[in-house]
mmCIF file of C-alpha atoms and ligand atoms in Angstrom:
data_model
loop_
_atom_site.group_PDB
_atom_site.id
_atom_site.type_symbol
_atom_site.label_atom_id
_atom_site.label_comp_id
_atom_site.label_asym_id
_atom_site.label_seq_id
_atom_site.Cartn_x
_atom_site.Cartn_y
_atom_site.Cartn_z
ATOM 1 C CA UNK A 1 25.948 62.941 -94.318
ATOM 2 C CA UNK A 2 25.400 63.853 -89.830
ATOM 3 C CA UNK A 3 28.401 61.959 -87.682
ATOM 4 C CA UNK A 4 25.699 59.722 -86.043
ATOM 5 C CA UNK A 5 25.564 58.287 -89.730
ATOM 6 C CA UNK A 6 28.448 57.979 -89.910
ATOM 7 C CA UNK A 7 29.077 55.830 -86.608
ATOM 8 C CA UNK A 8 25.932 53.820 -88.123
ATOM 9 C CA UNK A 9 27.613 53.290 -90.858
ATOM 10 C CA UNK A 10 30.989 51.843 -88.832
ATOM 11 C CA UNK A 11 28.659 49.156 -86.466
ATOM 12 C CA UNK A 12 27.127 47.693 -89.720
ATOM 13 C CA UNK A 13 30.014 47.228 -90.648
ATOM 14 C CA UNK A 14 31.883 45.696 -88.336
ATOM 15 C CA UNK A 15 28.218 44.010 -86.201
ATOM 16 C CA UNK A 16 26.639 43.110 -90.416
ATOM 17 C CA UNK A 17 29.400 43.712 -92.920
ATOM 18 C CA UNK A 18 32.140 41.525 -91.151
ATOM 19 C CA UNK A 19 29.829 39.796 -88.483
ATOM 20 C CA UNK A 20 33.157 40.112 -85.901
ATOM 21 C CA UNK A 21 33.627 37.225 -83.114
ATOM 22 C CA UNK A 22 35.069 37.777 -79.788
ATOM 23 C CA UNK A 23 38.578 37.042 -80.330
ATOM 24 C CA UNK A 24 38.842 37.404 -83.954
ATOM 25 C CA UNK A 25 41.935 39.442 -86.067
ATOM 26 C CA UNK A 26 40.749 41.907 -88.928
ATOM 27 C CA UNK A 27 42.524 42.875 -91.868
ATOM 28 C CA UNK A 28 42.063 46.806 -92.961
ATOM 29 C CA UNK A 29 42.316 47.421 -96.450
ATOM 30 C CA UNK A 30 42.185 51.276 -96.980
ATOM 31 C CA UNK A 31 43.489 53.781 -98.480
ATOM 32 C CA UNK A 32 44.482 57.436 -96.811
ATOM 33 C CA UNK A 33 40.812 59.288 -97.707
ATOM 34 C CA UNK A 34 39.099 58.642 -95.064
ATOM 35 C CA UNK A 35 40.918 58.205 -92.009
ATOM 36 C CA UNK A 36 38.752 59.510 -89.687
ATOM 37 C CA UNK A 37 36.445 56.734 -90.954
ATOM 38 C CA UNK A 38 38.633 54.063 -90.941
ATOM 39 C CA UNK A 39 39.230 54.415 -87.034
ATOM 40 C CA UNK A 40 35.668 54.700 -86.524
ATOM 41 C CA UNK A 41 35.311 51.049 -88.146
ATOM 42 C CA UNK A 42 38.478 50.208 -85.971
ATOM 43 C CA UNK A 43 36.570 51.411 -83.223
ATOM 44 C CA UNK A 44 33.283 49.294 -83.947
ATOM 45 C CA UNK A 45 35.576 46.033 -84.363
ATOM 46 C CA UNK A 46 37.180 46.436 -81.108
ATOM 47 C CA UNK A 47 33.894 47.072 -79.108
ATOM 48 C CA UNK A 48 32.319 43.978 -81.282
ATOM 49 C CA UNK A 49 34.904 41.366 -79.812
ATOM 50 C CA UNK A 50 38.098 41.755 -82.252
ATOM 51 C CA UNK A 51 40.872 40.268 -80.649
ATOM 52 C CA UNK A 52 43.461 42.575 -83.112
ATOM 53 C CA UNK A 53 43.079 44.840 -85.881
ATOM 54 C CA UNK A 54 45.508 45.424 -88.199
ATOM 55 C CA UNK A 55 45.086 48.400 -90.718
ATOM 56 C CA UNK A 56 47.222 47.855 -94.031
ATOM 57 C CA UNK A 57 46.767 51.443 -95.885
ATOM 58 C CA UNK A 58 47.307 52.527 -99.284
ATOM 59 C CA UNK A 59 47.834 55.533 -101.336
ATOM 60 C CA UNK A 60 47.277 54.711 -105.145
ATOM 61 C CA UNK A 61 49.352 56.843 -106.392
ATOM 62 C CA UNK A 62 52.101 55.205 -104.975
ATOM 63 C CA UNK A 63 50.492 51.838 -106.557
ATOM 64 C CA UNK A 64 50.771 53.085 -109.581
ATOM 65 C CA UNK A 65 54.429 54.509 -109.770
ATOM 66 C CA UNK A 66 55.468 50.300 -108.330
ATOM 67 C CA UNK A 67 53.641 49.631 -111.254
ATOM 68 C CA UNK A 68 55.516 51.929 -114.151
ATOM 69 C CA UNK A 69 58.075 51.887 -112.493
ATOM 70 C CA UNK A 70 59.218 48.134 -111.330
ATOM 71 C CA UNK A 71 60.220 45.693 -113.304
ATOM 72 C CA UNK A 72 58.859 42.810 -114.993
ATOM 73 C CA UNK A 73 60.248 40.580 -112.316
ATOM 74 C CA UNK A 74 59.861 42.320 -109.685
ATOM 75 C CA UNK A 75 55.846 42.543 -109.459
ATOM 76 C CA UNK A 76 56.406 38.913 -110.982
ATOM 77 C CA UNK A 77 58.244 37.652 -107.917
ATOM 78 C CA UNK A 78 56.528 36.749 -104.362
ATOM 79 C CA UNK A 79 58.510 37.830 -101.644
ATOM 80 C CA UNK A 80 58.872 35.584 -98.879
ATOM 81 C CA UNK A 81 57.583 36.861 -96.481
ATOM 82 C CA UNK A 82 54.563 37.910 -98.326
ATOM 83 C CA UNK A 83 54.561 33.942 -99.179
ATOM 84 C CA UNK A 84 54.711 33.808 -94.428
ATOM 85 C CA UNK A 85 51.842 36.522 -94.637
ATOM 86 C CA UNK A 86 49.373 34.354 -96.846
ATOM 87 C CA UNK A 87 49.935 31.282 -94.063
ATOM 88 C CA UNK A 88 49.416 33.621 -91.424
ATOM 89 C CA UNK A 89 45.598 34.101 -93.052
ATOM 90 C CA UNK A 90 45.698 30.642 -93.355
ATOM 91 C CA UNK A 91 46.115 29.874 -90.162
ATOM 92 C CA UNK A 92 44.130 32.680 -88.118
ATOM 93 C CA UNK A 93 41.347 33.114 -90.759
ATOM 94 C CA UNK A 94 41.425 36.718 -89.311
ATOM 95 C CA UNK A 95 37.895 38.718 -90.830
ATOM 96 C CA UNK A 96 38.866 41.103 -94.276
ATOM 97 C CA UNK A 97 37.619 44.846 -94.946
ATOM 98 C CA UNK A 98 38.204 46.613 -97.663
ATOM 99 C CA UNK A 99 37.678 50.173 -97.396
ATOM 100 C CA UNK A 100 37.419 51.434 -101.813
ATOM 101 C CA UNK A 101 37.698 55.326 -102.140
ATOM 102 C CA UNK A 102 40.194 54.671 -104.739
ATOM 103 C CA UNK A 103 40.061 56.977 -108.416
ATOM 104 C CA UNK A 104 38.795 54.585 -111.107
ATOM 105 C CA UNK A 105 40.802 56.188 -113.392
ATOM 106 C CA UNK A 106 43.806 56.334 -110.976
ATOM 107 C CA UNK A 107 46.166 53.106 -112.631
ATOM 108 C CA UNK A 108 45.403 54.332 -115.528
ATOM 109 C CA UNK A 109 48.258 54.975 -118.189
ATOM 110 C CA UNK A 110 50.064 51.540 -116.800
ATOM 111 C CA UNK A 111 51.314 49.215 -118.647
ATOM 112 C CA UNK A 112 48.423 46.816 -119.090
ATOM 113 C CA UNK A 113 50.946 43.458 -120.843
ATOM 114 C CA UNK A 114 52.916 43.871 -118.248
ATOM 115 C CA UNK A 115 50.456 43.374 -114.797
ATOM 116 C CA UNK A 116 48.386 40.489 -117.173
ATOM 117 C CA UNK A 117 52.516 38.406 -117.063
ATOM 118 C CA UNK A 118 52.289 39.159 -113.768
ATOM 119 C CA UNK A 119 49.056 38.244 -113.160
ATOM 120 C CA UNK A 120 49.895 34.933 -114.832
ATOM 121 C CA UNK A 121 53.243 34.745 -112.926
ATOM 122 C CA UNK A 122 52.113 35.437 -108.868
ATOM 123 C CA UNK A 123 48.283 33.297 -109.911
ATOM 124 C CA UNK A 124 49.205 30.160 -109.543
ATOM 125 C CA UNK A 125 51.756 30.721 -106.389
ATOM 126 C CA UNK A 126 48.926 32.360 -104.528
ATOM 127 C CA UNK A 127 45.747 29.580 -105.264
ATOM 128 C CA UNK A 128 46.908 27.601 -103.334
ATOM 129 C CA UNK A 129 45.974 29.672 -100.063
ATOM 130 C CA UNK A 130 43.180 31.199 -102.034
ATOM 131 C CA UNK A 131 41.515 27.663 -102.349
ATOM 132 C CA UNK A 132 43.075 26.756 -98.347
ATOM 133 C CA UNK A 133 41.048 30.032 -97.454
ATOM 134 C CA UNK A 134 37.811 29.862 -99.354
ATOM 135 C CA UNK A 135 34.741 30.325 -97.665
ATOM 136 C CA UNK A 136 36.217 29.806 -93.678
ATOM 137 C CA UNK A 137 36.535 33.727 -93.309
ATOM 138 C CA UNK A 138 34.649 36.255 -93.466
ATOM 139 C CA UNK A 139 34.601 38.971 -95.239
ATOM 140 C CA UNK A 140 33.276 42.502 -96.514
ATOM 141 C CA UNK A 141 34.300 45.365 -99.452
ATOM 142 C CA UNK A 142 32.675 48.607 -98.439
ATOM 143 C CA UNK A 143 33.484 52.476 -100.348
ATOM 144 C CA UNK A 144 34.219 56.361 -98.827
ATOM 145 C CA UNK A 145 34.111 58.898 -101.102
ATOM 146 C CA UNK A 146 37.620 59.804 -102.571
ATOM 147 C CA UNK A 147 38.034 63.126 -103.209
ATOM 148 C CA UNK A 148 39.237 61.851 -107.318
ATOM 149 C CA UNK A 149 36.938 59.884 -107.480
ATOM 150 C CA UNK A 150 33.507 62.087 -106.331
ATOM 151 C CA UNK A 151 35.182 64.600 -108.553
ATOM 152 C CA UNK A 152 34.819 61.607 -111.557
ATOM 153 C CA UNK A 153 31.097 61.544 -110.636
ATOM 154 C CA UNK A 154 30.043 64.989 -109.960
ATOM 155 C CA UNK A 155 32.177 67.286 -112.223
ATOM 156 C CA UNK A 156 30.866 70.632 -111.698
ATOM 157 C CA UNK A 157 30.804 70.499 -108.046
ATOM 158 C CA UNK A 158 33.627 71.899 -106.354
ATOM 159 C CA UNK A 159 35.475 68.815 -104.865
ATOM 160 C CA UNK A 160 34.118 69.272 -100.814
ATOM 161 C CA UNK A 161 30.803 69.333 -102.187
ATOM 162 C CA UNK A 162 31.080 66.223 -104.248
ATOM 163 C CA UNK A 163 32.712 64.222 -101.790
ATOM 164 C CA UNK A 164 29.451 65.128 -99.948
ATOM 165 C CA UNK A 165 27.240 64.013 -102.134
ATOM 166 C CA UNK A 166 29.078 60.762 -102.430
ATOM 167 C CA UNK A 167 28.864 60.199 -99.073
ATOM 168 C CA UNK A 168 25.206 61.088 -99.371
ATOM 169 C CA UNK A 169 24.692 58.323 -101.959
ATOM 170 C CA UNK A 170 26.724 55.893 -100.766
ATOM 171 C CA UNK A 171 24.984 55.909 -97.290
ATOM 172 C CA UNK A 172 21.400 56.264 -98.886
ATOM 173 C CA UNK A 173 22.916 52.607 -101.341
ATOM 174 C CA UNK A 174 24.189 51.380 -98.335
ATOM 175 C CA UNK A 175 20.737 51.480 -96.529
ATOM 176 C CA UNK A 176 22.586 53.027 -93.749
ATOM 177 C CA UNK A 177 21.080 56.244 -93.540
ATOM 178 C CA UNK A 178 18.386 55.334 -91.747
ATOM 179 C CA UNK A 179 17.552 55.647 -87.848
ATOM 180 C CA UNK A 180 18.625 51.819 -87.399
ATOM 181 C CA UNK A 181 20.860 49.765 -90.755
ATOM 182 C CA UNK A 182 21.808 46.902 -88.854
ATOM 183 C CA UNK A 183 17.932 46.345 -88.090
ATOM 184 C CA UNK A 184 17.508 47.345 -92.045
ATOM 185 C CA UNK A 185 19.921 45.254 -92.960
ATOM 186 C CA UNK A 186 18.167 42.004 -90.724
ATOM 187 C CA UNK A 187 14.939 43.049 -93.304
ATOM 188 C CA UNK A 188 16.912 42.840 -96.641
ATOM 189 C CA UNK A 189 18.383 40.200 -96.054
ATOM 190 C CA UNK A 190 15.132 38.490 -95.068
ATOM 191 C CA UNK A 191 14.046 39.817 -98.804
ATOM 192 C CA UNK A 192 16.626 38.170 -100.799
ATOM 193 C CA UNK A 193 17.102 35.398 -99.205
ATOM 194 C CA UNK A 194 12.618 34.642 -99.932
ATOM 195 C CA UNK A 195 13.616 35.574 -103.486
ATOM 196 C CA UNK A 196 16.244 32.994 -103.639
ATOM 197 C CA UNK A 197 14.421 30.437 -101.978
ATOM 198 C CA UNK A 198 11.307 31.247 -104.589
ATOM 199 C CA UNK A 199 13.987 30.445 -107.717
ATOM 200 C CA UNK A 200 15.046 27.049 -106.222
ATOM 201 C CA UNK A 201 12.294 26.058 -105.331
ATOM 202 C CA UNK A 202 12.080 25.812 -109.211
ATOM 203 C CA UNK A 203 15.133 24.288 -110.226
ATOM 204 C CA UNK A 204 15.993 26.031 -113.293
ATOM 205 C CA UNK A 205 17.886 24.397 -116.748
ATOM 206 C CA UNK A 206 18.605 27.973 -118.191
ATOM 207 C CA UNK A 207 17.913 31.257 -118.041
ATOM 208 C CA UNK A 208 17.130 33.516 -121.316
ATOM 209 C CA UNK A 209 17.275 36.942 -121.374
ATOM 210 C CA UNK A 210 16.149 39.339 -123.711
ATOM 211 C CA UNK A 211 16.285 43.098 -124.501
ATOM 212 C CA UNK A 212 15.124 45.821 -127.213
ATOM 213 C CA UNK A 213 19.066 46.866 -127.606
ATOM 214 C CA UNK A 214 19.889 43.284 -129.145
ATOM 215 C CA UNK A 215 20.016 41.258 -126.225
ATOM 216 C CA UNK A 216 19.257 37.965 -127.298
ATOM 217 C CA UNK A 217 21.008 35.294 -125.064
ATOM 218 C CA UNK A 218 19.924 31.589 -123.340
ATOM 219 C CA UNK A 219 22.924 30.422 -120.757
ATOM 220 C CA UNK A 220 22.708 26.962 -118.549
ATOM 221 C CA UNK A 221 22.349 26.545 -115.345
ATOM 222 C CA UNK A 222 24.072 23.874 -113.233
ATOM 223 C CA UNK A 223 21.854 20.641 -111.655
ATOM 224 C CA UNK A 224 23.430 20.997 -107.984
ATOM 225 C CA UNK A 225 23.338 25.238 -108.344
ATOM 226 C CA UNK A 226 21.627 27.498 -106.731
ATOM 227 C CA UNK A 227 21.291 31.383 -106.327
ATOM 228 C CA UNK A 228 22.118 33.352 -103.482
ATOM 229 C CA UNK A 229 22.012 36.551 -102.176
ATOM 230 C CA UNK A 230 22.822 38.778 -99.353
ATOM 231 C CA UNK A 231 24.313 37.638 -96.284
ATOM 232 C CA UNK A 232 26.426 34.119 -96.231
ATOM 233 C CA UNK A 233 27.653 31.904 -93.825
ATOM 234 C CA UNK A 234 31.209 30.410 -93.916
ATOM 235 C CA UNK A 235 32.578 27.003 -93.311
ATOM 236 C CA UNK A 236 33.069 28.211 -89.440
ATOM 237 C CA UNK A 237 29.013 29.180 -89.754
ATOM 238 C CA UNK A 238 29.333 32.903 -89.026
ATOM 239 C CA UNK A 239 26.912 35.046 -91.217
ATOM 240 C CA UNK A 240 28.184 37.235 -92.720
ATOM 241 C CA UNK A 241 26.943 40.220 -95.524
ATOM 242 C CA UNK A 242 30.565 39.946 -98.290
ATOM 243 C CA UNK A 243 28.600 43.456 -100.145
ATOM 244 C CA UNK A 244 27.634 46.518 -98.755
ATOM 245 C CA UNK A 245 25.752 47.942 -100.740
ATOM 246 C CA UNK A 246 24.645 44.647 -101.835
ATOM 247 C CA UNK A 247 20.651 43.667 -104.540
ATOM 248 C CA UNK A 248 21.271 41.045 -106.211
ATOM 249 C CA UNK A 249 21.070 37.572 -106.174
ATOM 250 C CA UNK A 250 23.301 35.510 -108.569
ATOM 251 C CA UNK A 251 24.359 31.621 -108.689
ATOM 252 C CA UNK A 252 27.444 30.606 -111.242
ATOM 253 C CA UNK A 253 26.256 29.423 -114.441
ATOM 254 C CA UNK A 254 27.282 26.020 -116.182
ATOM 255 C CA UNK A 255 30.391 27.188 -117.935
ATOM 256 C CA UNK A 256 30.115 25.871 -122.029
ATOM 257 C CA UNK A 257 27.045 26.365 -122.139
ATOM 258 C CA UNK A 258 25.832 30.043 -123.609
ATOM 259 C CA UNK A 259 24.895 31.144 -126.427
ATOM 260 C CA UNK A 260 23.926 34.397 -128.228
ATOM 261 C CA UNK A 261 24.648 37.510 -128.389
ATOM 262 C CA UNK A 262 24.543 40.710 -125.052
ATOM 263 C CA UNK A 263 24.999 44.023 -125.001
ATOM 264 C CA UNK A 264 26.220 46.094 -122.016
ATOM 265 C CA UNK A 265 24.443 48.844 -120.447
ATOM 266 C CA UNK A 266 26.891 50.558 -117.982
ATOM 267 C CA UNK A 267 30.468 51.441 -118.941
ATOM 268 C CA UNK A 268 33.216 48.762 -117.933
ATOM 269 C CA UNK A 269 35.708 49.803 -115.569
ATOM 270 C CA UNK A 270 38.755 47.377 -115.681
ATOM 271 C CA UNK A 271 42.272 47.623 -114.846
ATOM 272 C CA UNK A 272 41.782 51.465 -114.446
ATOM 273 C CA UNK A 273 40.218 52.608 -118.274
ATOM 274 C CA UNK A 274 36.667 52.749 -119.402
ATOM 275 C CA UNK A 275 35.164 50.305 -121.822
ATOM 276 C CA UNK A 276 32.487 51.259 -123.094
ATOM 277 C CA UNK A 277 28.760 49.929 -125.229
ATOM 278 C CA UNK A 278 29.934 46.735 -125.854
ATOM 279 C CA UNK A 279 28.804 43.304 -127.221
ATOM 280 C CA UNK A 280 29.677 39.539 -125.908
ATOM 281 C CA UNK A 281 28.505 37.026 -127.944
ATOM 282 C CA UNK A 282 28.733 33.576 -127.323
ATOM 283 C CA UNK A 283 28.816 30.041 -128.957
ATOM 284 C CA UNK A 284 29.069 26.254 -127.200
ATOM 285 C CA UNK A 285 29.631 28.918 -124.409
ATOM 286 C CA UNK A 286 32.605 30.215 -124.814
ATOM 287 C CA UNK A 287 32.717 34.021 -125.922
ATOM 288 C CA UNK A 288 33.664 34.160 -129.843
ATOM 289 C CA UNK A 289 33.177 37.813 -130.490
ATOM 290 C CA UNK A 290 33.639 41.158 -128.855
ATOM 291 C CA UNK A 291 33.139 44.365 -130.063
ATOM 292 C CA UNK A 292 33.268 47.837 -128.249
ATOM 293 C CA UNK A 293 33.155 51.910 -129.340
ATOM 294 C CA UNK A 294 35.660 51.983 -126.700
ATOM 295 C CA UNK A 295 38.548 49.403 -125.212
ATOM 296 C CA UNK A 296 37.920 47.053 -127.317
ATOM 297 C CA UNK A 297 41.549 46.135 -127.561
ATOM 298 C CA UNK A 298 41.467 45.371 -123.411
ATOM 299 C CA UNK A 299 38.362 43.995 -123.705
ATOM 300 C CA UNK A 300 39.645 41.648 -125.528
ATOM 301 C CA UNK A 301 42.712 41.236 -123.878
ATOM 302 C CA UNK A 302 40.203 40.303 -120.804
ATOM 303 C CA UNK A 303 38.660 37.728 -122.213
ATOM 304 C CA UNK A 304 41.695 35.964 -123.271
ATOM 305 C CA UNK A 305 43.632 36.418 -119.792
ATOM 306 C CA UNK A 306 43.242 32.058 -118.954
ATOM 307 C CA UNK A 307 41.023 29.350 -121.097
ATOM 308 C CA UNK A 308 37.831 29.922 -118.137
ATOM 309 C CA UNK A 309 38.396 34.152 -119.418
ATOM 310 C CA UNK A 310 36.132 33.625 -122.573
ATOM 311 C CA UNK A 311 32.873 30.999 -119.807
ATOM 312 C CA UNK A 312 31.223 32.952 -117.642
ATOM 313 C CA UNK A 313 31.686 32.835 -113.361
ATOM 314 C CA UNK A 314 28.024 34.588 -112.870
ATOM 315 C CA UNK A 315 25.134 35.371 -113.597
ATOM 316 C CA UNK A 316 23.242 37.804 -111.336
ATOM 317 C CA UNK A 317 19.590 39.304 -110.683
ATOM 318 C CA UNK A 318 18.731 42.840 -110.002
ATOM 319 C CA UNK A 319 15.633 44.796 -109.963
ATOM 320 C CA UNK A 320 15.830 47.633 -112.504
ATOM 321 C CA UNK A 321 14.197 49.572 -110.245
ATOM 322 C CA UNK A 322 17.351 49.290 -108.186
ATOM 323 C CA UNK A 323 18.165 52.161 -104.572
ATOM 324 C CA UNK A 324 22.034 51.848 -107.092
ATOM 325 C CA UNK A 325 19.498 52.632 -110.439
ATOM 326 C CA UNK A 326 17.307 55.154 -108.998
ATOM 327 C CA UNK A 327 20.342 57.411 -108.021
ATOM 328 C CA UNK A 328 20.909 57.715 -111.458
ATOM 329 C CA UNK A 329 24.668 57.771 -110.687
ATOM 330 C CA UNK A 330 26.995 56.067 -112.877
ATOM 331 C CA UNK A 331 29.953 55.134 -109.649
ATOM 332 C CA UNK A 332 32.470 53.601 -112.052
ATOM 333 C CA UNK A 333 32.845 50.878 -109.206
ATOM 334 C CA UNK A 334 32.078 47.690 -109.426
ATOM 335 C CA UNK A 335 30.822 47.406 -105.879
ATOM 336 C CA UNK A 336 27.531 49.948 -106.398
ATOM 337 C CA UNK A 337 27.679 49.912 -110.229
ATOM 338 C CA UNK A 338 27.208 45.462 -110.353
ATOM 339 C CA UNK A 339 24.661 45.758 -107.804
ATOM 340 C CA UNK A 340 22.217 48.691 -110.371
ATOM 341 C CA UNK A 341 20.789 46.090 -112.700
ATOM 342 C CA UNK A 342 21.617 42.526 -114.094
ATOM 343 C CA UNK A 343 24.834 41.478 -114.735
ATOM 344 C CA UNK A 344 27.121 38.456 -115.822
ATOM 345 C CA UNK A 345 30.370 38.051 -115.059
ATOM 346 C CA UNK A 346 33.339 36.145 -116.841
ATOM 347 C CA UNK A 347 36.007 34.189 -115.629
ATOM 348 C CA UNK A 348 35.535 32.490 -112.030
ATOM 349 C CA UNK A 349 32.493 30.848 -110.652
ATOM 350 C CA UNK A 350 31.467 30.761 -107.281
ATOM 351 C CA UNK A 351 32.045 27.127 -105.293
ATOM 352 C CA UNK A 352 29.849 28.759 -103.108
ATOM 353 C CA UNK A 353 26.789 28.233 -104.856
ATOM 354 C CA UNK A 354 26.549 24.959 -105.109
ATOM 355 C CA UNK A 355 24.581 23.399 -102.532
ATOM 356 C CA UNK A 356 26.624 21.692 -100.115
ATOM 357 C CA UNK A 357 29.114 22.719 -101.651
ATOM 358 C CA UNK A 358 31.573 21.530 -99.118
ATOM 359 C CA UNK A 359 30.841 17.758 -99.818
ATOM 360 C CA UNK A 360 32.853 18.758 -103.238
ATOM 361 C CA UNK A 361 36.872 18.736 -104.206
ATOM 362 C CA UNK A 362 38.480 21.059 -106.968
ATOM 363 C CA UNK A 363 37.472 18.039 -109.442
ATOM 364 C CA UNK A 364 33.796 17.519 -108.493
ATOM 365 C CA UNK A 365 33.370 21.410 -109.035
ATOM 366 C CA UNK A 366 35.227 20.984 -113.486
ATOM 367 C CA UNK A 367 32.881 18.576 -114.344
ATOM 368 C CA UNK A 368 29.695 20.437 -112.489
ATOM 369 C CA UNK A 369 30.748 23.469 -114.612
ATOM 370 C CA UNK A 370 31.852 25.950 -111.932
ATOM 371 C CA UNK A 371 34.478 28.027 -114.326
ATOM 372 C CA UNK A 372 37.995 28.385 -113.322
ATOM 373 C CA UNK A 373 39.601 31.331 -114.324
ATOM 374 C CA UNK A 374 42.363 34.351 -112.585
ATOM 375 C CA UNK A 375 39.828 36.693 -113.784
ATOM 376 C CA UNK A 376 36.124 37.765 -112.133
ATOM 377 C CA UNK A 377 34.659 40.528 -113.881
ATOM 378 C CA UNK A 378 31.350 41.819 -113.621
ATOM 379 C CA UNK A 379 29.663 43.765 -116.194
ATOM 380 C CA UNK A 380 25.927 45.102 -116.225
ATOM 381 C CA UNK A 381 23.348 44.075 -119.151
ATOM 382 C CA UNK A 382 20.089 45.360 -117.529
ATOM 383 C CA UNK A 383 18.056 47.420 -119.253
ATOM 384 C CA UNK A 384 14.737 48.465 -118.484
ATOM 385 C CA UNK A 385 12.770 46.627 -120.863
ATOM 386 C CA UNK A 386 14.254 43.359 -120.262
ATOM 387 C CA UNK A 387 12.840 40.076 -119.854
ATOM 388 C CA UNK A 388 14.249 36.910 -118.218
ATOM 389 C CA UNK A 389 12.591 33.716 -118.324
ATOM 390 C CA UNK A 390 13.703 31.031 -116.339
ATOM 391 C CA UNK A 391 13.073 27.193 -118.113
ATOM 392 C CA UNK A 392 12.459 24.394 -116.521
ATOM 393 C CA UNK A 393 13.964 20.520 -116.628
ATOM 394 C CA UNK A 394 10.933 20.048 -118.289
ATOM 395 C CA UNK A 395 10.570 22.787 -120.749
ATOM 396 C CA UNK A 396 7.941 25.097 -118.198
ATOM 397 C CA UNK A 397 8.822 28.827 -118.871
ATOM 398 C CA UNK A 398 8.612 30.493 -116.078
ATOM 399 C CA UNK A 399 8.641 34.797 -116.129
ATOM 400 C CA UNK A 400 11.588 36.108 -113.843
ATOM 401 C CA UNK A 401 11.858 39.328 -115.305
ATOM 402 C CA UNK A 402 9.200 41.573 -116.855
ATOM 403 C CA UNK A 403 10.093 44.993 -117.858
ATOM 404 C CA UNK A 404 13.524 45.327 -116.432
ATOM 405 C CA UNK A 405 11.749 44.083 -112.859
ATOM 406 C CA UNK A 406 10.975 41.010 -110.999
ATOM 407 C CA UNK A 407 8.282 39.548 -112.773
ATOM 408 C CA UNK A 408 6.894 37.706 -108.960
HETATM 409 ZN ZN1 ZN B 1 27.312 39.267 -108.802
#
């Protein structure tokens, strides 16, 4: 990793990730791991025209202490100043950047039941603000190495070497290691768009997945739905890239239409704990059975968070031969691992996966089958021999994936 590459990565985040506009505010969430890099990003945001850049620093050991010591009552309450902050966001619509670096095991041992109850209590208070902001602002999630995270991925290396290796992996998978990452992202977006355009031209009614590990599964798609990928456009008509890296083409499937069983192909890191080698079986669109070699209780709890938690909110297609999968690294972080291979998500669907979504109300989305839930959790099902067939309304079958990769 060179200083020039870091500079290019910081610029990529400000210019192509957030696409900061003249006079806009930028809010950044970052851990204490890489203050020099965060400083570079702040400068790039100002250079791109930001009027004000605010960094909200956090430190995972402090977050863990809060989760441990605070009572259910205090973590279930949303203070007036926190509401005022959300209202400010609704009024000003700042760009939001999340820079991840925390330890995947850093919250291990906290009381999951207490956290679940707290989420249930705060969700209805936060939701109206979130609804008012939906699709209005540019946001982006990126990652930088943290010491514990790097050691988790490369346990046999000294910490400095592990950090260096993780930087290289992040820059490579973010397509930020070359001469001109901004140009690389323009080309990448163009490629993803071509795939989306083709799949959308098929007007598929359902997807069928099959794999030698036992996955045998069918999911219905929404008539008005569409596949999206790469960058998106906010309601303010600003094009931005919400995830760096991003390899997926995804849609919101029809909640309540799914049959069969899927087997995980990577561990799922949920609430700071790992769920491993698991399967999820669907009947009439709902999860009816989950099994896991590790973390089964947590998985059961996850799918029963609320009604929508047992239904699907996302189907994402990613070639098994993807830059992230090719690193051979398990990142223990969804941003990377979800872009390694095909995945599904339980919980909340995406309104912007509906064509002309700005025309519709919440009621319309629910009627169409866009799932609603307080959770949205991705889990990997892509394998090297996965076959995916798209079924059109008249029953015509179109091969989308063959041997884990795109068939077109
Ligand atoms: Zn996804």
